mmCIF file of C-alpha atoms in Angstrom:
data_model
loop_
_atom_site.group_PDB
_atom_site.id
_atom_site.type_symbol
_atom_site.label_atom_id
_atom_site.label_comp_id
_atom_site.label_asym_id
_atom_site.label_seq_id
_atom_site.Cartn_x
_atom_site.Cartn_y
_atom_site.Cartn_z
ATOM 1 C CA MET A 174 -49.330 89.567 28.902
ATOM 2 C CA LEU A 175 -52.080 91.620 30.361
ATOM 3 C CA ASN A 176 -51.402 89.602 33.768
ATOM 4 C CA ARG A 177 -47.862 90.851 33.617
ATOM 5 C CA LEU A 178 -48.624 94.389 33.081
ATOM 6 C CA ASN A 179 -51.286 94.216 36.061
ATOM 7 C CA LEU A 180 -48.361 92.859 38.242
ATOM 8 C CA LEU A 181 -46.077 95.446 36.986
ATOM 9 C CA THR A 182 -48.576 98.310 38.154
ATOM 10 C CA ARG A 183 -48.719 96.805 41.598
ATOM 11 C CA HIS A 184 -44.860 96.578 41.790
ATOM 12 C CA PHE A 185 -44.954 100.388 41.654
ATOM 13 C CA SER A 186 -46.335 100.626 44.963
ATOM 14 C CA ARG A 187 -43.080 100.004 46.763
ATOM 15 C CA PRO A 188 -39.287 99.919 45.984
ATOM 16 C CA PHE A 189 -38.656 96.177 45.817
ATOM 17 C CA SER A 190 -41.592 93.784 45.112
ATOM 18 C CA PRO A 191 -41.809 90.302 44.131
ATOM 19 C CA CYS A 192 -41.722 89.693 40.468
ATOM 20 C CA ARG A 193 -40.178 86.369 39.526
ATOM 21 C CA PRO A 194 -39.458 83.705 42.300
ATOM 22 C CA THR A 195 -36.607 81.528 41.953
ATOM 23 C CA SER A 196 -36.740 77.857 43.307
ATOM 24 C CA PRO A 197 -36.111 77.824 47.111
ATOM 25 C CA SER A 198 -35.391 74.210 47.176
ATOM 26 C CA PHE A 199 -31.917 74.367 45.646
ATOM 27 C CA SER A 200 -29.307 73.208 47.999
ATOM 28 C CA THR A 201 -25.740 71.884 47.933
ATOM 29 C CA PRO A 202 -24.657 71.032 51.493
ATOM 30 C CA SER A 203 -21.136 71.487 50.594
ATOM 31 C CA LEU A 204 -21.705 74.783 49.054
ATOM 32 C CA ALA A 205 -24.355 76.123 51.135
ATOM 33 C CA PRO A 206 -24.206 79.931 51.614
ATOM 34 C CA ARG A 207 -22.329 80.802 54.953
ATOM 35 C CA PRO A 208 -24.071 83.021 57.272
ATOM 36 C CA GLY A 209 -21.181 85.338 56.915
ATOM 37 C CA PRO A 210 -21.816 88.538 54.627
ATOM 38 C CA SER A 211 -25.786 88.253 54.745
ATOM 39 C CA ALA A 212 -25.676 88.115 58.445
ATOM 40 C CA MET A 213 -22.674 90.184 59.360
ATOM 41 C CA THR A 214 -22.849 92.859 56.858
ATOM 42 C CA SER A 215 -25.187 95.945 57.180
ATOM 43 C CA ALA A 216 -25.280 99.497 55.751
ATOM 44 C CA ALA A 217 -23.929 100.917 59.021
ATOM 45 C CA HIS A 218 -21.260 98.120 59.362
ATOM 46 C CA PRO A 219 -20.130 96.893 56.169
ATOM 47 C CA LYS A 220 -17.518 94.143 56.122
ATOM 48 C CA PRO A 221 -13.715 95.211 55.640
ATOM 49 C CA ILE A 222 -12.302 94.488 52.326
ATOM 50 C CA HIS A 223 -8.867 93.012 51.864
ATOM 51 C CA THR A 224 -9.601 90.095 49.168
ATOM 52 C CA ALA A 225 -11.438 90.062 45.965
ATOM 53 C CA ALA A 226 -12.470 87.894 43.210
ATOM 54 C CA CYS A 227 -13.708 88.056 39.639
ATOM 55 C CA LEU A 228 -16.358 86.271 37.842
ATOM 56 C CA ILE A 229 -16.720 86.366 34.081
ATOM 57 C CA ILE A 230 -19.652 84.934 32.661
ATOM 58 C CA GLY A 231 -20.433 84.324 29.202
ATOM 59 C CA ASP A 232 -20.362 81.652 26.596
ATOM 60 C CA GLU A 233 -18.980 84.397 24.079
ATOM 61 C CA VAL A 234 -15.693 84.607 25.959
ATOM 62 C CA LEU A 235 -15.178 80.817 26.168
ATOM 63 C CA GLY A 236 -16.018 80.482 22.646
ATOM 64 C CA GLY A 237 -13.266 83.099 21.477
ATOM 65 C CA LYS A 238 -16.026 85.731 19.949
ATOM 66 C CA THR A 239 -15.446 88.287 22.773
ATOM 67 C CA ILE A 240 -11.953 89.114 24.600
ATOM 68 C CA ASP A 241 -12.470 89.719 28.329
ATOM 69 C CA THR A 242 -10.882 93.035 29.162
ATOM 70 C CA ASN A 243 -13.097 93.578 32.462
ATOM 71 C CA SER A 244 -10.930 91.307 34.602
ATOM 72 C CA PRO A 245 -7.713 92.941 33.543
ATOM 73 C CA TYR A 246 -9.187 96.216 34.459
ATOM 74 C CA LEU A 247 -10.435 95.128 37.813
ATOM 75 C CA ALA A 248 -6.824 93.771 38.518
ATOM 76 C CA LYS A 249 -5.464 97.232 38.015
ATOM 77 C CA PHE A 250 -8.505 98.801 39.970
ATOM 78 C CA CYS A 251 -7.862 96.285 42.881
ATOM 79 C CA PHE A 252 -4.154 97.008 42.722
ATOM 80 C CA SER A 253 -4.340 100.624 42.995
ATOM 81 C CA LEU A 254 -6.602 100.225 45.932
ATOM 82 C CA GLY A 255 -4.393 97.742 47.875
ATOM 83 C CA ILE A 256 -6.961 94.929 47.611
ATOM 84 C CA GLU A 257 -5.657 91.652 46.934
ATOM 85 C CA LEU A 258 -7.252 90.070 43.967
ATOM 86 C CA LYS A 259 -7.150 86.372 44.522
ATOM 87 C CA ARG A 260 -9.049 84.633 41.755
ATOM 88 C CA VAL A 261 -10.286 85.393 38.208
ATOM 89 C CA GLU A 262 -12.630 82.677 36.628
ATOM 90 C CA VAL A 263 -14.464 82.576 33.295
ATOM 91 C CA ILE A 264 -17.562 80.362 33.222
ATOM 92 C CA PRO A 265 -20.501 79.751 30.630
ATOM 93 C CA ASP A 266 -24.081 81.033 30.749
ATOM 94 C CA ASP A 267 -24.854 78.015 32.770
ATOM 95 C CA GLU A 268 -27.020 78.186 35.981
ATOM 96 C CA ASP A 269 -25.396 75.115 37.940
ATOM 97 C CA ASP A 270 -21.918 76.951 37.058
ATOM 98 C CA ILE A 271 -22.858 80.163 38.113
ATOM 99 C CA ILE A 272 -24.515 79.028 41.415
ATOM 100 C CA GLU A 273 -21.397 76.946 42.410
ATOM 101 C CA ALA A 274 -18.956 79.623 41.517
ATOM 102 C CA VAL A 275 -20.623 82.639 43.198
ATOM 103 C CA ARG A 276 -21.320 80.731 46.225
ATOM 104 C CA ARG A 277 -17.840 79.509 46.730
ATOM 105 C CA MET A 278 -16.365 83.067 45.858
ATOM 106 C CA SER A 279 -18.834 84.760 48.362
ATOM 107 C CA SER A 280 -17.737 82.490 51.112
ATOM 108 C CA ARG A 281 -14.218 83.061 50.532
ATOM 109 C CA TYR A 282 -13.493 86.685 49.515
ATOM 110 C CA ASP A 283 -14.338 90.041 50.746
ATOM 111 C CA PHE A 284 -15.055 91.650 47.338
ATOM 112 C CA VAL A 285 -16.800 89.411 44.550
ATOM 113 C CA VAL A 286 -17.277 90.943 41.346
ATOM 114 C CA THR A 287 -19.237 89.589 38.467
ATOM 115 C CA SER A 288 -19.432 90.552 34.796
ATOM 116 C CA GLY A 289 -21.864 89.502 31.979
ATOM 117 C CA GLY A 290 -25.177 87.773 31.643
ATOM 118 C CA ILE A 291 -27.560 90.469 32.592
ATOM 119 C CA GLY A 292 -29.130 91.907 29.286
ATOM 120 C CA PRO A 293 -32.603 91.102 28.141
ATOM 121 C CA THR A 294 -32.107 88.080 26.252
ATOM 122 C CA HIS A 295 -32.669 84.141 27.042
ATOM 123 C CA ASP A 296 -29.274 83.489 27.778
ATOM 124 C CA ASP A 297 -28.953 86.488 30.337
ATOM 125 C CA ILE A 298 -29.548 84.384 33.678
ATOM 126 C CA THR A 299 -26.938 85.888 35.922
ATOM 127 C CA TYR A 300 -29.595 87.698 38.123
ATOM 128 C CA SER A 301 -31.745 84.558 38.261
ATOM 129 C CA ALA A 302 -28.821 82.246 38.857
ATOM 130 C CA ILE A 303 -27.570 84.465 41.684
ATOM 131 C CA ALA A 304 -30.792 84.743 43.228
ATOM 132 C CA LYS A 305 -31.229 80.855 43.378
ATOM 133 C CA ALA A 306 -27.552 80.673 44.874
ATOM 134 C CA PHE A 307 -28.609 82.362 47.979
ATOM 135 C CA ASN A 308 -32.535 81.454 48.051
ATOM 136 C CA LEU A 309 -33.657 84.779 47.277
ATOM 137 C CA LYS A 310 -36.753 85.586 44.769
ATOM 138 C CA LEU A 311 -36.123 88.232 41.898
ATOM 139 C CA GLU A 312 -38.163 91.376 42.273
ATOM 140 C CA LEU A 313 -38.843 94.458 40.264
ATOM 141 C CA HIS A 314 -36.723 97.271 41.459
ATOM 142 C CA LYS A 315 -38.717 100.474 40.720
ATOM 143 C CA PRO A 316 -36.220 103.032 40.955
ATOM 144 C CA ALA A 317 -34.242 101.101 38.235
ATOM 145 C CA PHE A 318 -37.113 100.763 36.136
ATOM 146 C CA GLU A 319 -38.129 104.408 36.309
ATOM 147 C CA ARG A 320 -34.408 105.359 35.574
ATOM 148 C CA MET A 321 -34.589 103.102 32.564
ATOM 149 C CA LYS A 322 -37.617 104.774 31.233
ATOM 150 C CA ARG A 323 -36.034 108.085 31.869
ATOM 151 C CA LEU A 324 -32.626 107.527 30.640
ATOM 152 C CA SER A 325 -32.688 105.070 27.996
ATOM 153 C CA LYS A 326 -34.254 105.138 24.519
ATOM 154 C CA PRO A 327 -36.041 102.357 22.820
ATOM 155 C CA HIS A 328 -34.093 101.096 19.515
ATOM 156 C CA PRO A 329 -34.922 102.589 16.215
ATOM 157 C CA MET A 330 -36.485 99.366 14.955
ATOM 158 C CA GLN A 331 -38.743 99.301 18.006
ATOM 159 C CA LEU A 332 -41.077 102.020 16.209
ATOM 160 C CA ASN A 333 -44.173 101.077 18.235
ATOM 161 C CA PHE A 334 -42.504 100.510 21.696
ATOM 162 C CA ASP A 335 -44.212 101.964 24.519
ATOM 163 C CA TRP A 336 -43.232 101.878 28.180
ATOM 164 C CA GLU A 337 -46.901 101.235 29.343
ATOM 165 C CA THR A 338 -47.982 98.847 26.825
ATOM 166 C CA PRO A 339 -47.313 95.011 27.284
ATOM 167 C CA SER A 340 -45.134 93.751 24.522
ATOM 168 C CA PRO A 341 -42.468 91.244 24.074
ATOM 169 C CA GLY A 342 -39.751 94.021 23.930
ATOM 170 C CA LEU A 343 -41.067 95.235 27.363
ATOM 171 C CA THR A 344 -40.844 91.859 29.012
ATOM 172 C CA ALA A 345 -37.340 91.678 27.669
ATOM 173 C CA LYS A 346 -36.445 95.121 29.329
ATOM 174 C CA LEU A 347 -37.971 93.849 32.559
ATOM 175 C CA ARG A 348 -35.377 91.093 32.722
ATOM 176 C CA MET A 349 -32.729 93.872 33.381
ATOM 177 C CA VAL A 350 -34.456 95.317 36.484
ATOM 178 C CA GLU A 351 -35.612 92.283 38.185
ATOM 179 C CA LEU A 352 -32.982 91.883 41.037
ATOM 180 C CA PRO A 353 -32.208 89.514 43.621
ATOM 181 C CA PHE A 354 -33.829 90.772 46.885
ATOM 182 C CA ASP A 355 -33.153 89.798 50.414
ATOM 183 C CA PRO A 356 -36.168 90.867 52.662
ATOM 184 C CA LYS A 357 -33.766 90.895 55.692
ATOM 185 C CA LEU A 358 -31.563 93.589 54.318
ATOM 186 C CA PRO A 359 -32.319 97.404 53.671
ATOM 187 C CA ALA A 360 -33.222 97.680 50.101
ATOM 188 C CA GLU A 361 -31.088 100.735 49.475
ATOM 189 C CA SER A 362 -27.971 98.503 50.227
ATOM 190 C CA GLN A 363 -29.059 95.879 47.492
ATOM 191 C CA ALA A 364 -29.018 97.967 44.510
ATOM 192 C CA VAL A 365 -26.546 100.809 44.320
ATOM 193 C CA PHE A 366 -26.892 103.730 41.728
ATOM 194 C CA VAL A 367 -23.283 105.196 41.452
ATOM 195 C CA ALA A 368 -23.849 107.621 38.130
ATOM 196 C CA ASP A 369 -26.349 110.116 37.793
ATOM 197 C CA ASP A 370 -26.564 109.568 34.006
ATOM 198 C CA LEU A 371 -26.715 105.798 34.063
ATOM 199 C CA TRP A 372 -29.740 103.662 34.825
ATOM 200 C CA VAL A 373 -28.169 100.335 35.371
ATOM 201 C CA PRO A 374 -27.728 99.642 39.168
ATOM 202 C CA ILE A 375 -24.872 97.675 40.787
ATOM 203 C CA ALA A 376 -26.803 94.785 42.440
ATOM 204 C CA VAL A 377 -25.187 93.645 45.699
ATOM 205 C CA VAL A 378 -25.996 90.198 46.922
ATOM 206 C CA ASN A 379 -25.144 88.657 50.145
ATOM 207 C CA GLY A 380 -23.306 91.573 51.464
ATOM 208 C CA ASN A 381 -20.146 91.092 48.868
ATOM 209 C CA VAL A 382 -21.215 89.960 45.456
ATOM 210 C CA HIS A 383 -21.590 92.909 42.993
ATOM 211 C CA ILE A 384 -23.173 92.390 39.707
ATOM 212 C CA LEU A 385 -21.965 94.291 37.053
ATOM 213 C CA PRO A 386 -22.876 94.438 33.293
ATOM 214 C CA GLY A 387 -20.375 92.814 30.547
ATOM 215 C CA VAL A 388 -19.924 95.800 28.193
ATOM 216 C CA PRO A 389 -16.510 97.004 28.980
ATOM 217 C CA ARG A 390 -17.319 100.856 29.068
ATOM 218 C CA LEU A 391 -20.450 100.208 31.543
ATOM 219 C CA PHE A 392 -18.251 97.871 33.573
ATOM 220 C CA GLU A 393 -15.226 100.209 33.838
ATOM 221 C CA ARG A 394 -17.676 103.364 34.633
ATOM 222 C CA LEU A 395 -19.706 101.654 37.098
ATOM 223 C CA LEU A 396 -16.681 100.202 38.772
ATOM 224 C CA MET A 397 -14.726 103.592 39.109
ATOM 225 C CA SER A 398 -17.962 105.186 40.403
ATOM 226 C CA LEU A 399 -18.273 102.662 43.154
ATOM 227 C CA LYS A 400 -14.634 103.629 44.271
ATOM 228 C CA PRO A 401 -15.694 106.249 46.956
ATOM 229 C CA SER A 402 -17.864 104.002 48.755
ATOM 230 C CA LEU A 403 -15.163 101.325 49.033
ATOM 231 C CA ILE A 404 -12.407 103.081 50.046
ATOM 232 C CA PRO A 405 -13.829 103.505 53.783
ATOM 233 C CA ARG A 406 -13.893 99.587 54.118
ATOM 234 C CA LEU A 407 -10.266 99.018 52.878
ATOM 235 C CA THR A 408 -7.893 97.490 55.400
ATOM 236 C CA ASP A 409 -5.790 100.702 54.271
ATOM 237 C CA PRO A 410 -8.449 103.179 54.672
ATOM 238 C CA GLU A 411 -6.290 105.951 53.356
ATOM 239 C CA GLY A 412 -6.398 104.496 49.827
ATOM 240 C CA LYS A 413 -2.591 104.061 49.284
ATOM 241 C CA GLY A 414 -3.010 100.816 47.529
ATOM 242 C CA THR A 415 -0.102 98.671 46.527
ATOM 243 C CA HIS A 416 2.965 99.928 44.951
ATOM 244 C CA ARG A 417 5.103 98.063 42.244
ATOM 245 C CA LEU A 418 8.869 98.805 41.581
ATOM 246 C CA MET A 419 10.207 97.517 38.323
ATOM 247 C CA PHE A 420 14.020 96.835 37.684
ATOM 248 C CA SER A 421 15.121 95.959 34.185
ATOM 249 C CA THR A 422 17.886 93.611 33.920
ATOM 250 C CA PRO A 423 20.232 92.262 31.064
ATOM 251 C CA MET A 424 20.731 89.057 33.105
ATOM 252 C CA PRO A 425 18.815 85.691 32.346
ATOM 253 C CA GLU A 426 16.515 84.544 35.075
ATOM 254 C CA SER A 427 18.465 81.708 35.909
ATOM 255 C CA ALA A 428 21.300 83.888 36.754
ATOM 256 C CA VAL A 429 19.529 86.302 39.322
ATOM 257 C CA ALA A 430 17.350 83.269 40.810
ATOM 258 C CA PRO A 431 19.639 82.455 43.589
ATOM 259 C CA TYR A 432 19.674 86.126 44.923
ATOM 260 C CA LEU A 433 15.857 86.607 44.372
ATOM 261 C CA THR A 434 15.317 83.578 46.300
ATOM 262 C CA GLU A 435 17.085 85.170 49.368
ATOM 263 C CA LEU A 436 15.626 88.476 48.813
ATOM 264 C CA ALA A 437 12.084 87.001 48.680
ATOM 265 C CA ALA A 438 12.672 85.299 52.150
ATOM 266 C CA LYS A 439 13.934 88.567 53.337
ATOM 267 C CA VAL A 440 11.147 90.718 52.575
ATOM 268 C CA GLU A 441 8.177 88.299 52.964
ATOM 269 C CA PRO A 442 7.591 89.414 56.559
ATOM 270 C CA ARG A 443 7.342 92.963 55.491
ATOM 271 C CA GLY A 444 4.361 91.816 52.952
ATOM 272 C CA ILE A 445 6.562 92.364 49.941
ATOM 273 C CA LYS A 446 6.529 89.951 46.984
ATOM 274 C CA VAL A 447 9.455 89.442 44.542
ATOM 275 C CA GLY A 448 8.558 88.639 41.145
ATOM 276 C CA SER A 449 10.956 87.666 37.913
ATOM 277 C CA TYR A 450 9.299 87.833 34.402
ATOM 278 C CA PRO A 451 11.065 86.833 31.155
ATOM 279 C CA ARG A 452 10.444 88.984 28.032
ATOM 280 C CA TRP A 453 10.617 86.565 25.161
ATOM 281 C CA GLY A 454 12.504 88.204 22.184
ATOM 282 C CA LYS A 455 13.943 91.114 24.265
ATOM 283 C CA LYS A 456 17.365 91.709 25.668
ATOM 284 C CA ARG A 457 16.146 92.509 29.011
ATOM 285 C CA ASN A 458 14.147 90.907 31.783
ATOM 286 C CA THR A 459 12.004 92.235 34.478
ATOM 287 C CA VAL A 460 12.292 91.946 38.224
ATOM 288 C CA THR A 461 9.564 93.360 40.590
ATOM 289 C CA LEU A 462 8.847 94.128 44.099
ATOM 290 C CA VAL A 463 5.184 94.675 45.021
ATOM 291 C CA GLY A 464 3.734 95.674 48.365
ATOM 292 C CA ALA A 465 2.063 98.423 50.351
ATOM 293 C CA ASP A 466 5.325 99.753 52.235
ATOM 294 C CA LYS A 467 6.616 101.910 49.556
ATOM 295 C CA ALA A 468 9.563 103.426 51.662
ATOM 296 C CA TYR A 469 10.896 99.841 52.508
ATOM 297 C CA MET A 470 10.808 98.745 49.007
ATOM 298 C CA GLU A 471 12.599 102.113 47.854
ATOM 299 C CA SER A 472 15.126 101.516 50.488
ATOM 300 C CA LEU A 473 16.063 98.230 48.629
ATOM 301 C CA ALA A 474 16.288 99.600 45.129
ATOM 302 C CA SER A 475 20.264 100.204 45.143
ATOM 303 C CA GLU A 476 20.750 96.554 46.437
ATOM 304 C CA VAL A 477 18.369 95.013 43.881
ATOM 305 C CA GLU A 478 20.092 96.953 41.048
ATOM 306 C CA LYS A 479 23.432 95.772 42.106
ATOM 307 C CA ASN A 480 22.505 92.064 42.464
ATOM 308 C CA VAL A 481 20.705 92.040 39.363
ATOM 309 C CA GLN A 482 23.009 94.153 37.426
ATOM 310 C CA GLY A 483 19.922 96.320 36.368
ATOM 311 C CA LYS A 484 18.307 99.705 36.858
ATOM 312 C CA LEU A 485 15.031 100.828 38.133
ATOM 313 C CA VAL A 486 12.253 101.711 35.363
ATOM 314 C CA ALA A 487 9.123 103.418 35.213
ATOM 315 C CA LYS A 488 8.120 101.407 32.152
ATOM 316 C CA GLU A 489 8.984 97.763 31.649
ATOM 317 C CA ASP A 490 10.656 98.546 27.932
ATOM 318 C CA GLU A 491 12.323 101.825 29.050
ATOM 319 C CA LEU A 492 15.876 100.494 28.353
ATOM 320 C CA ASP A 493 15.104 98.206 25.153
ATOM 321 C CA PRO A 494 17.205 98.530 22.221
ATOM 322 C CA PRO A 495 15.528 99.677 19.109
ATOM 323 C CA SER A 496 16.458 96.744 17.248
ATOM 324 C CA ASP A 497 15.370 94.399 20.001
ATOM 325 C CA SER A 498 12.498 92.453 18.474
ATOM 326 C CA GLU A 499 14.593 89.727 16.790
ATOM 327 C CA HIS A 500 16.675 88.679 19.749
ATOM 328 C CA VAL A 501 15.778 85.555 21.502
ATOM 329 C CA TYR A 502 18.172 84.011 24.179
ATOM 330 C CA SER A 503 18.290 81.294 26.854
ATOM 331 C CA GLN A 504 16.516 81.914 30.041
#
């Protein structure tokens, strides 16, 4: 432990310094990281964002102990910015699974967000696994550690904890500020602080993988605080986002299907998607138009209302009768 403290002291001489190397020998040819994000992305010329993917990491989610609320939040976040969320996956705290998934997502999507596995315990392996995925080392991030000391308090049960004294508790806390580091990229682009009152950084790996905590209130706060830096990189830099028009119809899906098939073919060249969603136990179903061209979608509203015998609504249940809950009917 004394050697660990001496190493920590040496770390403080520079912003990022080697702490815990990962094995550089890991290689899976079919999943080898492309030269894309790391080679093409820089602080001055960040890659535009059009598509996104979300990786939820945690045995507790797969085991039913915890309900994932972070991916739905990210979905709404992306929708509001016009980013197309293409994939959401939930995987265990398993190194091989994390390596495979994060490499694949980083190669296919512009904006990748991971959630979970960056705490102080033995099964929090997200940082180390993602570092290994891209043949990087884990390095102590001095600014994050300094912020941790300033903004966090030891647990009341850790009566004798001291930031300068080697202890199992200190070792555990250091796991949360040992981040993947690429010496070829600017240090400031690899760990971003987006909130003045939070010590937790958003680690950015391979140019597009953003590592966030699994705690929902932290995940949501950090993601929302990251928004200003994402807007200039959007394919729609004005941040108009994606729009959804909802139509409530008393018709069964089978009755409106022929018209919706024709409508989908008509609007597809304009980037508009048509959706149809049954609402079991209700007397009304929902038809949607989703896309960036709000004016064009609104111009179709009266046509859609007529053909589905429905009405444009702001909320899906807006026209539900009060005694709707017991009614089930054929789709």
